Coordinates of C-alpha atoms and ligand atoms in Angstrom, one line a residue:
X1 CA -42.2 -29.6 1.8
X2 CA -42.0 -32.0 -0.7
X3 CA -44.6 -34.1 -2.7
X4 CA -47.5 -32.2 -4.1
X5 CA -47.9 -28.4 -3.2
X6 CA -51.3 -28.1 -1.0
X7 CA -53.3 -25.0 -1.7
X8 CA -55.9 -23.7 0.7
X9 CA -58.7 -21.4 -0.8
X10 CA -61.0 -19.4 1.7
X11 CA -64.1 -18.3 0.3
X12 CA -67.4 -17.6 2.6
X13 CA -69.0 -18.2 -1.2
X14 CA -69.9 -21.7 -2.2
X15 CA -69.5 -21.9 -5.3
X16 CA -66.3 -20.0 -5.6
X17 CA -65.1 -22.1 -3.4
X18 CA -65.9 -25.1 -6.0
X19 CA -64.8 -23.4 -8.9
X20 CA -61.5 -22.3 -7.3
X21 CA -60.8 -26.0 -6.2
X22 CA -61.6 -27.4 -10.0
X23 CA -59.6 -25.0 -11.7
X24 CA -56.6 -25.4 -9.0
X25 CA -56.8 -29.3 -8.4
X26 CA -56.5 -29.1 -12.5
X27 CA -53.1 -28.1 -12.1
X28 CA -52.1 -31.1 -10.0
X29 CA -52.0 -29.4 -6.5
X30 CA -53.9 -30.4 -3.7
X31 CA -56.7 -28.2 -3.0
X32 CA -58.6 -27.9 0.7
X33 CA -61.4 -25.4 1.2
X34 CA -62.7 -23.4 4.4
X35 CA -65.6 -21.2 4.4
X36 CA -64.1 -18.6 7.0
X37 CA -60.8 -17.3 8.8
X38 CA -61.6 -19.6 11.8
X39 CA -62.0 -22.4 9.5
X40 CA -58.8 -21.5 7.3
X41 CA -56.9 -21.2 10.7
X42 CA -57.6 -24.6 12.3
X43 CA -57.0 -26.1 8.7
X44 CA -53.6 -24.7 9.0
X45 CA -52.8 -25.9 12.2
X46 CA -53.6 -29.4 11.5
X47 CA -51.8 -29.3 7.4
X48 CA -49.1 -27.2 6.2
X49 CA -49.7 -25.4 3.6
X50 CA -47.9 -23.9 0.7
X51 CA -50.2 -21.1 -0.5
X52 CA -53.4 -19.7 0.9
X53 CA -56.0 -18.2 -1.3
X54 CA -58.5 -15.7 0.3
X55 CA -61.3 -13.7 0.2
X56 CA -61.0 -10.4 2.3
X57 CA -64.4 -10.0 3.0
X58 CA -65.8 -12.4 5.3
X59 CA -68.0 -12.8 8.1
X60 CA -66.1 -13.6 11.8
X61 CA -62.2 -13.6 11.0
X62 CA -61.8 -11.5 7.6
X63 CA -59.0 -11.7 4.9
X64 CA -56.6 -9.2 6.5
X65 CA -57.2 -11.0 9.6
X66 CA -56.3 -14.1 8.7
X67 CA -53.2 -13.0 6.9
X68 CA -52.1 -11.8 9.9
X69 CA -52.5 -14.8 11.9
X70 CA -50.2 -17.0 8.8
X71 CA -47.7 -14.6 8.5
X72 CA -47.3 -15.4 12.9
X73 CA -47.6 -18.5 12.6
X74 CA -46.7 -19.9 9.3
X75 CA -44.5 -17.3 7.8
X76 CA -43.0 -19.9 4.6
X77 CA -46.8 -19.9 3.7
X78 CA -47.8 -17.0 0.7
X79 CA -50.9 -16.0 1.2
X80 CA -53.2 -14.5 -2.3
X81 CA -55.9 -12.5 -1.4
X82 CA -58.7 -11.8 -3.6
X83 CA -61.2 -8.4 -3.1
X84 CA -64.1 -7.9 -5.0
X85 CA -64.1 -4.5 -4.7
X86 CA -61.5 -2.6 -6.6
X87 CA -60.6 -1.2 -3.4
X88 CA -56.8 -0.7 -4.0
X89 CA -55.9 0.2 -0.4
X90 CA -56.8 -2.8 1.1
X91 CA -54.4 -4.4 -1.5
X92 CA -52.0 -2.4 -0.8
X93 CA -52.6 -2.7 3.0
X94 CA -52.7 -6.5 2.1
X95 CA -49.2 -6.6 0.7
X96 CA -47.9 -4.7 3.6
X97 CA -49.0 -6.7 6.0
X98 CA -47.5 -9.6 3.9
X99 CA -49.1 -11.1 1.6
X100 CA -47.6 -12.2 -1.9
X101 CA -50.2 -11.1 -4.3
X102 CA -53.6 -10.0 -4.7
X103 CA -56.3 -10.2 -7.2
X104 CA -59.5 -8.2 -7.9
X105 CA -62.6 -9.6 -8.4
X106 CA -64.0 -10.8 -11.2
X107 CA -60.6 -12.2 -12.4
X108 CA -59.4 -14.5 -15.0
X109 CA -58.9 -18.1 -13.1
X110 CA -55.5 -18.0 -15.1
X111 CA -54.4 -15.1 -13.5
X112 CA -54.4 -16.4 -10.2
X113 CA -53.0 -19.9 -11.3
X114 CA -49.8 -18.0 -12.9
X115 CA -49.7 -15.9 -9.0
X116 CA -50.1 -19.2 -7.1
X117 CA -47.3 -21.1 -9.2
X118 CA -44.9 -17.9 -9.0
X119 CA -45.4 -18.1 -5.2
X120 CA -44.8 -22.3 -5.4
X121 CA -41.6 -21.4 -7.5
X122 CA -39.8 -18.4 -5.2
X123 CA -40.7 -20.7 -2.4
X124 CA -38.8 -23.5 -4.3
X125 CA -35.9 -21.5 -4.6
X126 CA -35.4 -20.3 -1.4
X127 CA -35.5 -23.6 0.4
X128 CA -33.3 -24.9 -2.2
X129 CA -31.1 -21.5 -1.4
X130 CA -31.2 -22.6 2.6
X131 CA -30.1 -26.0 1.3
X132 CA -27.0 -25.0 -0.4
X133 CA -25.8 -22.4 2.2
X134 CA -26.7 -25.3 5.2
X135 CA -24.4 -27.5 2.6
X136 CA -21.7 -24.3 2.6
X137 CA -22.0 -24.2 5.8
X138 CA -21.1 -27.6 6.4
X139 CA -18.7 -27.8 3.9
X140 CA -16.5 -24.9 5.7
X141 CA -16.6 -26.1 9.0
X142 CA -15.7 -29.1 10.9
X143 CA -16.5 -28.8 14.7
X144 CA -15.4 -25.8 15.8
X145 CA -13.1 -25.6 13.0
X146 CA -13.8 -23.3 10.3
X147 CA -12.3 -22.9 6.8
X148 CA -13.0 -22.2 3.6
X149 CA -10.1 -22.6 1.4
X150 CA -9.2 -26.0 -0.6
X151 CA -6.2 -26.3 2.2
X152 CA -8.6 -26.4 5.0
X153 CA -11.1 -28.5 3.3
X154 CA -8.5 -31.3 2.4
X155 CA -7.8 -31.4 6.4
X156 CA -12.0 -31.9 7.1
X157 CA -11.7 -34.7 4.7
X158 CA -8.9 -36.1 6.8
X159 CA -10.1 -35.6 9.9
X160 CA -13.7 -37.0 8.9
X161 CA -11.5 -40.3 7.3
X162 CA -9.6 -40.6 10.5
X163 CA -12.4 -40.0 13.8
X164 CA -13.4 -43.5 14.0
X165 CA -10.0 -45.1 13.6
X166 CA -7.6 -45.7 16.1
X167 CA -4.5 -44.9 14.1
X168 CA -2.1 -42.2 15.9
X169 CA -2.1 -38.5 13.9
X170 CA 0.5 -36.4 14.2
X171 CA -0.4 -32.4 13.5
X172 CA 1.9 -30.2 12.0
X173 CA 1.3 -26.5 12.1
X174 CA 3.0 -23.3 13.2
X175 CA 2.0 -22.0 16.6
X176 CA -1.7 -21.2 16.3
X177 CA -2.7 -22.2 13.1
X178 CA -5.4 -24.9 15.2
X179 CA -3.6 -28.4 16.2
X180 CA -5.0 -28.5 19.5
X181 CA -8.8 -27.8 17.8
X182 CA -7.8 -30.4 14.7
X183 CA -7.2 -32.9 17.6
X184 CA -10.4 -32.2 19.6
X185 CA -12.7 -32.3 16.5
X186 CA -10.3 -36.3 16.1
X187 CA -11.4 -36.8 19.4
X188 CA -15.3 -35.0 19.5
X189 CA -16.5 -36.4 16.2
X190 CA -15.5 -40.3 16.8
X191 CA -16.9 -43.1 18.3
X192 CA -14.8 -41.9 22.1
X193 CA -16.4 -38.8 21.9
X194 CA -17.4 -39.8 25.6
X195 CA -14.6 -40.5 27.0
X196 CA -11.9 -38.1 28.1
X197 CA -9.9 -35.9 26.1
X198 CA -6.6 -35.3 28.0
X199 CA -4.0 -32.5 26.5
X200 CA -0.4 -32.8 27.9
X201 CA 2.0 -30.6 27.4
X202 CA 5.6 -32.5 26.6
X203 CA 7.5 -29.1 27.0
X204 CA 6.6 -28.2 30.1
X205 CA 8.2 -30.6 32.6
X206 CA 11.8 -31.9 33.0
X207 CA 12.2 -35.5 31.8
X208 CA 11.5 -37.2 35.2
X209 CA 8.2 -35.1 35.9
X210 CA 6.7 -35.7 32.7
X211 CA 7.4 -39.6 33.1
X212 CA 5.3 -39.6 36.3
X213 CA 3.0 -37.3 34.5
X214 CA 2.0 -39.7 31.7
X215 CA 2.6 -42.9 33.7
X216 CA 2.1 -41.9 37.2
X217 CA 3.8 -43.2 40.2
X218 CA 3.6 -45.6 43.0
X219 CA 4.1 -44.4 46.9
X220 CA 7.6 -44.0 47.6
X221 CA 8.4 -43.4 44.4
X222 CA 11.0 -40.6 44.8
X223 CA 11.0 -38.1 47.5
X224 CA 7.6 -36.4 47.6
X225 CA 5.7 -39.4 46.4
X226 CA 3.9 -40.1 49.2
X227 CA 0.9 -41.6 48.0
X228 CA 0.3 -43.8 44.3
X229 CA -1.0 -40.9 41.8
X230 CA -2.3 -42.3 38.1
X231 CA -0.7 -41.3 35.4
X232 CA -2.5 -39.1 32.3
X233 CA -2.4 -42.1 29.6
X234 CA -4.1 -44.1 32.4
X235 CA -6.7 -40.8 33.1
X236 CA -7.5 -41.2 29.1
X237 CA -8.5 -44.5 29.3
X238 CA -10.7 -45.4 26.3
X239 CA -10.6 -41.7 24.7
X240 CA -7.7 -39.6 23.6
X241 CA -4.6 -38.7 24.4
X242 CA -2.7 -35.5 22.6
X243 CA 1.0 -35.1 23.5
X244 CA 1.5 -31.6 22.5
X245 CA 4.7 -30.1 21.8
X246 CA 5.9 -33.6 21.6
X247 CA 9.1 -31.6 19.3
X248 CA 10.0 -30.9 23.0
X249 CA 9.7 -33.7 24.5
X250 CA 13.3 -34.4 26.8
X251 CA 15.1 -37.0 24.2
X252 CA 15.6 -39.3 27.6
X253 CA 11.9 -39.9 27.6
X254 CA 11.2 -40.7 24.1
X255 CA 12.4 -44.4 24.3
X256 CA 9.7 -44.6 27.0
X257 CA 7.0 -43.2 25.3
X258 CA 7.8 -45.5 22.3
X259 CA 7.9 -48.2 24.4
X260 CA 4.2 -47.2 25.5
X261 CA 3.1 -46.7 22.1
X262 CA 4.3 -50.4 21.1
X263 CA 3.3 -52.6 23.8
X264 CA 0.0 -50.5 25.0
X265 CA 1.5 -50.8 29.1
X266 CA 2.2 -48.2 31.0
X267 CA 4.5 -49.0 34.3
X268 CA 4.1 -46.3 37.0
X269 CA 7.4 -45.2 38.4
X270 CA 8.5 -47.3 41.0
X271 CA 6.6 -50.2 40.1
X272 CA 7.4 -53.8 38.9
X273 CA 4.0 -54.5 37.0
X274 CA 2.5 -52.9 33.7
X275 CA -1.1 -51.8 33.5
X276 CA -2.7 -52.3 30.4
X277 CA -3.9 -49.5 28.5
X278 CA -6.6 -48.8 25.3
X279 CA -6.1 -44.7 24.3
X280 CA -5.8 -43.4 21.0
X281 CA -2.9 -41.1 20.4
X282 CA -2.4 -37.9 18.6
X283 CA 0.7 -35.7 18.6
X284 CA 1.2 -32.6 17.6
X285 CA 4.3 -29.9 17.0
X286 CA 5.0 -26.8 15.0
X287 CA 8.8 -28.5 14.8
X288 CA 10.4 -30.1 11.8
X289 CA 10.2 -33.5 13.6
X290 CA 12.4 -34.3 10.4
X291 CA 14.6 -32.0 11.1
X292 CA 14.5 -32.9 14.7
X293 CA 15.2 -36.4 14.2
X294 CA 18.6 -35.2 11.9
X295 CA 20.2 -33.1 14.5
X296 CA 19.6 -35.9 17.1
X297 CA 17.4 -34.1 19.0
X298 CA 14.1 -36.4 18.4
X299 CA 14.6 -40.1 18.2
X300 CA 14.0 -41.4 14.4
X301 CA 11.9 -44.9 15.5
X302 CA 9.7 -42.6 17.8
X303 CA 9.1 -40.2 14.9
X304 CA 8.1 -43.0 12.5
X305 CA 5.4 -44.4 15.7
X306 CA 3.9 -41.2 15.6
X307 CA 3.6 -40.3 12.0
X308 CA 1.2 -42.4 10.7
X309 CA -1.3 -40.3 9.7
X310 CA 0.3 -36.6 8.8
X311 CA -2.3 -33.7 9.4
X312 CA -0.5 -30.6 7.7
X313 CA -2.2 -27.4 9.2
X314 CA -0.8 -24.1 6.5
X315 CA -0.2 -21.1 7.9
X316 CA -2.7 -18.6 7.7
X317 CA -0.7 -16.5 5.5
X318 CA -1.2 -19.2 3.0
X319 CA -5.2 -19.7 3.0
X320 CA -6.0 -16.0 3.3
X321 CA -9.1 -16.9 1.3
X322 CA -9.9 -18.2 4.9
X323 CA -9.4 -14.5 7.3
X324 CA -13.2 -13.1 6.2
X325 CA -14.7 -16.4 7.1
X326 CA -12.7 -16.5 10.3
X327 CA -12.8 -13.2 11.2
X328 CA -16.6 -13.6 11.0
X329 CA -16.9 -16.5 13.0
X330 CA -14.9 -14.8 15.9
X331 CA -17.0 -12.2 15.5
X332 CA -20.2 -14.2 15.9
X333 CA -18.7 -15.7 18.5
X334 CA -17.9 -12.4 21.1
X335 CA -21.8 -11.9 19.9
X336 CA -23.1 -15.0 21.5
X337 CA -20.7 -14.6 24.5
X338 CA -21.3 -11.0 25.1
X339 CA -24.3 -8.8 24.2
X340 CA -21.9 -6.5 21.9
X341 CA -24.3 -4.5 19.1
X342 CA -21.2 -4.9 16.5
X343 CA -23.1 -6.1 12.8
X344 CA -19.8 -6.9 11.3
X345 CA -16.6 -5.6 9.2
X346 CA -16.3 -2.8 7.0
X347 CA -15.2 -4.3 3.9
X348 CA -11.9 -1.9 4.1
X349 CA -11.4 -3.6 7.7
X350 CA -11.7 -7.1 5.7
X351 CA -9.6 -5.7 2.9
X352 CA -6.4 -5.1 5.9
X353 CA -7.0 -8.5 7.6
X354 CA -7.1 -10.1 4.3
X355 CA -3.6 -8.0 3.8
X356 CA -1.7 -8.8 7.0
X357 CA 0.5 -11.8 6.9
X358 CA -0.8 -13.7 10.3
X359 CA 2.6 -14.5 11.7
X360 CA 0.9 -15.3 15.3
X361 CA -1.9 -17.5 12.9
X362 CA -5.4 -18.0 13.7
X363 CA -5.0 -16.8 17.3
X364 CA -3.4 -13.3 16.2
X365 CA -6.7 -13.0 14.1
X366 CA -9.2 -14.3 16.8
X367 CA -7.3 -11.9 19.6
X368 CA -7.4 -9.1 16.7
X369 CA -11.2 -9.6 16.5
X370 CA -11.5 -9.7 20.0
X371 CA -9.3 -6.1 20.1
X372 CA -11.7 -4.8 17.5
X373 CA -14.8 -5.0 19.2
X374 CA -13.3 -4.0 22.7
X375 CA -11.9 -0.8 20.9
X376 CA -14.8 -0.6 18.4
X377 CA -18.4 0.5 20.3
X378 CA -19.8 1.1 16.8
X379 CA -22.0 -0.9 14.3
X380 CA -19.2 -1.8 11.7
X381 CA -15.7 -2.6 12.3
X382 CA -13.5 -0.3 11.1
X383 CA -9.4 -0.1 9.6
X384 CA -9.2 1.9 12.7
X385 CA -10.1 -0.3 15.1
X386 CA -8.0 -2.9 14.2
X387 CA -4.6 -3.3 16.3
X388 CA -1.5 -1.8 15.1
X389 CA 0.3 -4.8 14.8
X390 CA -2.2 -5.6 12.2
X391 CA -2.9 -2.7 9.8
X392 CA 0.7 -1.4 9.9
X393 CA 1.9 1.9 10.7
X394 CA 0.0 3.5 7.8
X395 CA -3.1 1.8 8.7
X396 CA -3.1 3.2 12.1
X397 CA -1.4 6.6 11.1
X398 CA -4.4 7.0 8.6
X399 CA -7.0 5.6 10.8
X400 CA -5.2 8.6 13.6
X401 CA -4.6 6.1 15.6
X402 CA -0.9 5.9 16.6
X403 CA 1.6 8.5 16.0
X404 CA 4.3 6.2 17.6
X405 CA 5.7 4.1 14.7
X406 CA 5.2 0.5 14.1
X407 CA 6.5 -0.7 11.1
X408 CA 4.3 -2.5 8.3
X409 CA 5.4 -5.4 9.6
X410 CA 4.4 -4.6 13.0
X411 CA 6.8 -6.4 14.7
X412 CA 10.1 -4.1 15.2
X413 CA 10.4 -1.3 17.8
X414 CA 9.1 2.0 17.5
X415 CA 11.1 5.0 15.4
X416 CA 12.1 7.9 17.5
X417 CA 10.1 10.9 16.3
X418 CA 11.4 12.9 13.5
X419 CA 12.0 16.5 13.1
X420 CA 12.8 19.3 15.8
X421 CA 12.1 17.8 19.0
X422 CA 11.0 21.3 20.8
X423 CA 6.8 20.3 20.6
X424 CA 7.5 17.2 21.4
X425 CA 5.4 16.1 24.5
X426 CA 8.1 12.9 26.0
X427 CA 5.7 11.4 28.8
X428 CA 2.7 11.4 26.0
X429 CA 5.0 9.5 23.4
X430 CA 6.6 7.4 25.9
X431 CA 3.0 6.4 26.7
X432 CA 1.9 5.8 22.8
X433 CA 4.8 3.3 22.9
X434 CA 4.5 1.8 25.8
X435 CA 0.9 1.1 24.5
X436 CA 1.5 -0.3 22.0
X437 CA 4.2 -2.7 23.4
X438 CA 1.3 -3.8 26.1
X439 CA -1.4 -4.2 23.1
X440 CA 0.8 -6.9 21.7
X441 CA 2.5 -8.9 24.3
X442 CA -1.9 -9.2 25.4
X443 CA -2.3 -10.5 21.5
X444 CA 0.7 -12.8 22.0
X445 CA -0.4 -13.9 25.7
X446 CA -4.4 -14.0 24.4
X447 CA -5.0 -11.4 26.5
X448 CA -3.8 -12.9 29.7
X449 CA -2.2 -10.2 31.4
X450 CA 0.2 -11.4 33.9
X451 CA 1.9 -13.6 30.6
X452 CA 1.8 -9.7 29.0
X453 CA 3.7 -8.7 32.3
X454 CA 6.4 -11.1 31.7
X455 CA 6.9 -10.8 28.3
X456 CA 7.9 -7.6 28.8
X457 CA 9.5 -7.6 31.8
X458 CA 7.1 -5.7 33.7
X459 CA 5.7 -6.5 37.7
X460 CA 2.2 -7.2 36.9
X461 CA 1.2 -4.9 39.3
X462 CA 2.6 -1.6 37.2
X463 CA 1.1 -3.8 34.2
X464 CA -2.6 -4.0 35.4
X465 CA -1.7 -0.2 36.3
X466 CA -1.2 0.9 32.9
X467 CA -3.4 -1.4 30.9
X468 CA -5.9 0.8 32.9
X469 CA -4.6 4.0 32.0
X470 CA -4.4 3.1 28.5
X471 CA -7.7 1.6 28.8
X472 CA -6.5 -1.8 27.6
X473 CA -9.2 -4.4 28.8
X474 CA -10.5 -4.4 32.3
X475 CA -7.7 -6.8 34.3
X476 CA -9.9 -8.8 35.4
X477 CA -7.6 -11.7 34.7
X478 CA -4.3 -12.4 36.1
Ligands
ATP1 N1 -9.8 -23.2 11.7 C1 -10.1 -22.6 12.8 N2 -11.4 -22.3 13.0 C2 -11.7 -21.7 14.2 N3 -10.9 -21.4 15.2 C3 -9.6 -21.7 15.0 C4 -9.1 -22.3 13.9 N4 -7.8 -22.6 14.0 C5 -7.5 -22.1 15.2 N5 -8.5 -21.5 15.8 C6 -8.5 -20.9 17.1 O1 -7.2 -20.2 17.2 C7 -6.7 -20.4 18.5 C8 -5.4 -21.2 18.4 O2 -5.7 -22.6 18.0 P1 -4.9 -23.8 18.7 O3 -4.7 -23.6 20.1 O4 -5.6 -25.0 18.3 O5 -3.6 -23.7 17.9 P2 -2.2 -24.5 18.1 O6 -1.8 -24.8 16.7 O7 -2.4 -25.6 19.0 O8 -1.2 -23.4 18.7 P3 0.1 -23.6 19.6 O9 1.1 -24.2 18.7 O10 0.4 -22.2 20.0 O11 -0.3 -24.5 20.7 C9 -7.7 -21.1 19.3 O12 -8.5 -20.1 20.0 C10 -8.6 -21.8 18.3 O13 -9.9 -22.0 18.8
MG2 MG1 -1.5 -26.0 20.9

């Protein structure tokens, strides 16, 4: 609230009530009066109120009462009550119930000025509190991006400069450090936030798929072509574009693409005539396009079309200021999509994320999150519920976990056990490691088993088989 602090004083005595209100409205606030609960309660419905003073003993609706009903239904309002009997329990009933302060009857008026402002001032301070963390809060997100570091916030600034223009960004980043999410918050936060969004993939197709892909064909094409199909720069038309992977892009398609980029026409395949076209473009890569563009494998006047405006994403390893923050907002994330009773991290559990070096990026940490809580049934997330690949072998040898080695580093093979080999149970090691192999190729393939499968080579029918005898997720996928 802002302007002058209203105070409501509810007395069932006349002139208290008149004294109260001079002594208060001295002080600059604004003073209203009601002679009973009921009264004080339709006051407050029709004016907030800061602070309400209050007799306890009233006819109808009585102090307590009343307290009762502003702590429902306007809990920022203090409430003061005042009993004329010394009657200590009903204060101390009072505050339980809520209220801020009391004072006993007969007291000094300047007592219960000094308890009114000291209410005024902690409310003061919280609000301005919620103010700075809603600024925080803004301050380390954009969209669905989150980040607190000075890296991160340098790429919000960006972003926010470059939403409403139509200049083409190009996205640097390693895999999963968040290019695709940089160009949707481009995209979600500018002026085409209405029109489509459409993510192509320049390393998926062979050069003559992905030309019909972008630009689309007309009947008769090629062979197979059998009806006219409109191309994905055509499908964008009026939002955005991202060519992702555009590092991959097959070097006989680039002079095309530039071609598109300079003269705003796409031709179909197969067709004598250009169509017109108004998209915005963003690329992204986690290639040295430079480097790209010196071994001939990415065409130098393409690379300068695209890189306009550079949009650097760091590794995570380099902004681990930003794991907690992330972890957490994973976290809060599972919570809104599932009903999982986790609170949050132990601060050992924060103290080994904050530890790992992050070579799959912010996806390793969201899948690691995600392991967590699937491994995790408890309140607080633990070292020990935290993938292997993650804390390290002594991590997970200390947290019991995994007897099978994987080094700090998680990412070489398993040791063969140590020592005499005559208590050694085979099929229950063989199993540890083949565990663990699974539990990462799921992190790598974000938990998409039949991708797992093929990582490692396996049918995804003996996959689903032993992600449910290791109780790794439920296959519902695949
Ligand atoms: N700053 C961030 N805040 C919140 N989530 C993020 C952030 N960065 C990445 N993510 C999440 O991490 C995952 C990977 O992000 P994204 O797909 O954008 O990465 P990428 O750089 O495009 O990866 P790739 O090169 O493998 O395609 C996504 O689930 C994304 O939502
Ligand atoms: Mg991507």
């Amino acid at each position: 609230m802002t302007g002058l602090s209203r105070i409501l004083i509810v007395d069932d005595e006349q002139s208290m009530r008149e004294m109260l209100s001079y002594a208060l409205d001295n002080e600059g606030w604004e003073v209203l009066t009601a002679a009973d609960g009921a009264a004080a309660a339709v006051a407050l419905q029709t004016e907030p109120v800061d602070v309400v003073v209050s007799d306890i003993r009233m006819p109808g609706m009585d102090g307590l009462e009343l307290l009762r009903h502003v702590t429902d239904s306007a809990p920022q309002t203090s409430v003061i009550l005042m009993t004329a009997h010394a009657s200590t329990d009903t204060a101390i009933e009072a505050l339980r119930l809520g209220a801020y302060d009391y004072v006993t009857k007969p007291f000094d008026v300047d007592e219960l000025k000094i308890s009114v402002r000291r209410a005024l001032d902690e409310q003061a301070l919280r609000r301005d509190n919620q103010l700075l963390r809603q600024e925080l809060a803004d301050r380390n997100s954009f969209g669905n991006l989150v980040g607190g570091s000075d890296a991160m916030h340098r790429v919000f600034e960006l972003i926010r400069r470059v939403t409403d223009s139509t200049s083409t960004v190009l996205v640097i980043g390693e895999s999963g450090t968040g290019k695709e999410l940089v160009a949707r918050a481009i995209h979600y936060n500018g002026s085409r936030a209405a029109a489509p969004f459409v993510a192509v993939n320049c390393a998926a197709l062979p050069a003559h798929l992905l030309e019909s892909e972008l630009f689309g064909h007309v009947k008769g094409a090629f062979t197979g072509a059998d009806r006219h199909k409109e191309g994905l720069f055509e499908a964008a038309a009026g939002g955005t574009i991202l060519l992702d992977e555009i590092g991959d892009m097959p070097l006989e398609m680039q002079p095309k693409l530039l071609r598109v980029l300079e003269d705003r026409k796409v031709r179909r395949v197969g067709s004598t005539s250009d169509v017109d076209i108004e998209v915005r473009v963003l690329a992204s890569t986690n290639k040295n396009l430079r480097a790209g563009v010196e071994s001939g494998k990415f065409r130098e006047d393409l690379f300068y079309r695209l890189n306009v405006i550079q949009v650097d994403l760091p590794p995570l390893r380099d902004r681990l200021e930003d794991v907690a923050l992330l972890a957490e907002h994973f976290l809060e994330r599972l919570r809104t999509e599932t009903d999982v009773g986790v609170q949050g991290f132990e601060s050992q559990a924060i103290a080994s994320l904050e530890a790992h070096d992050w070579p799959g990026n912010v996806r390793e940490l969201a899948n690691a999150v995600r392991h967590a809580v699937t491994m995790d049934p408890g309140e607080w997330i633990s070292v020990a519920s935290l993938p292997p690949t993650v804390v390290g072998a002594e991590g997970a040898a200390s947290a019991g976990l995994v007897r099978d080695a994987v080094d700090a580093s998680g990412r070489s093979g398993p040791d063969s056990p140590h020592g005499p080999l005559d208590n050694l149970d085979l099929e229950a090691h063989l199993d540890g490691v083949k565990r663990d192999y699974m539990l990462r190729a799921l992190e790598q393939s974000d938990g998409v088993q039949t991708r797992a499968a093929e990582v490692l080579g396996m049918s995804f029918r003996s996959f689903r088989y032993y992600a449910k005898k290791f109780g790794l997720g439920d296959g519902a996928d695949g």
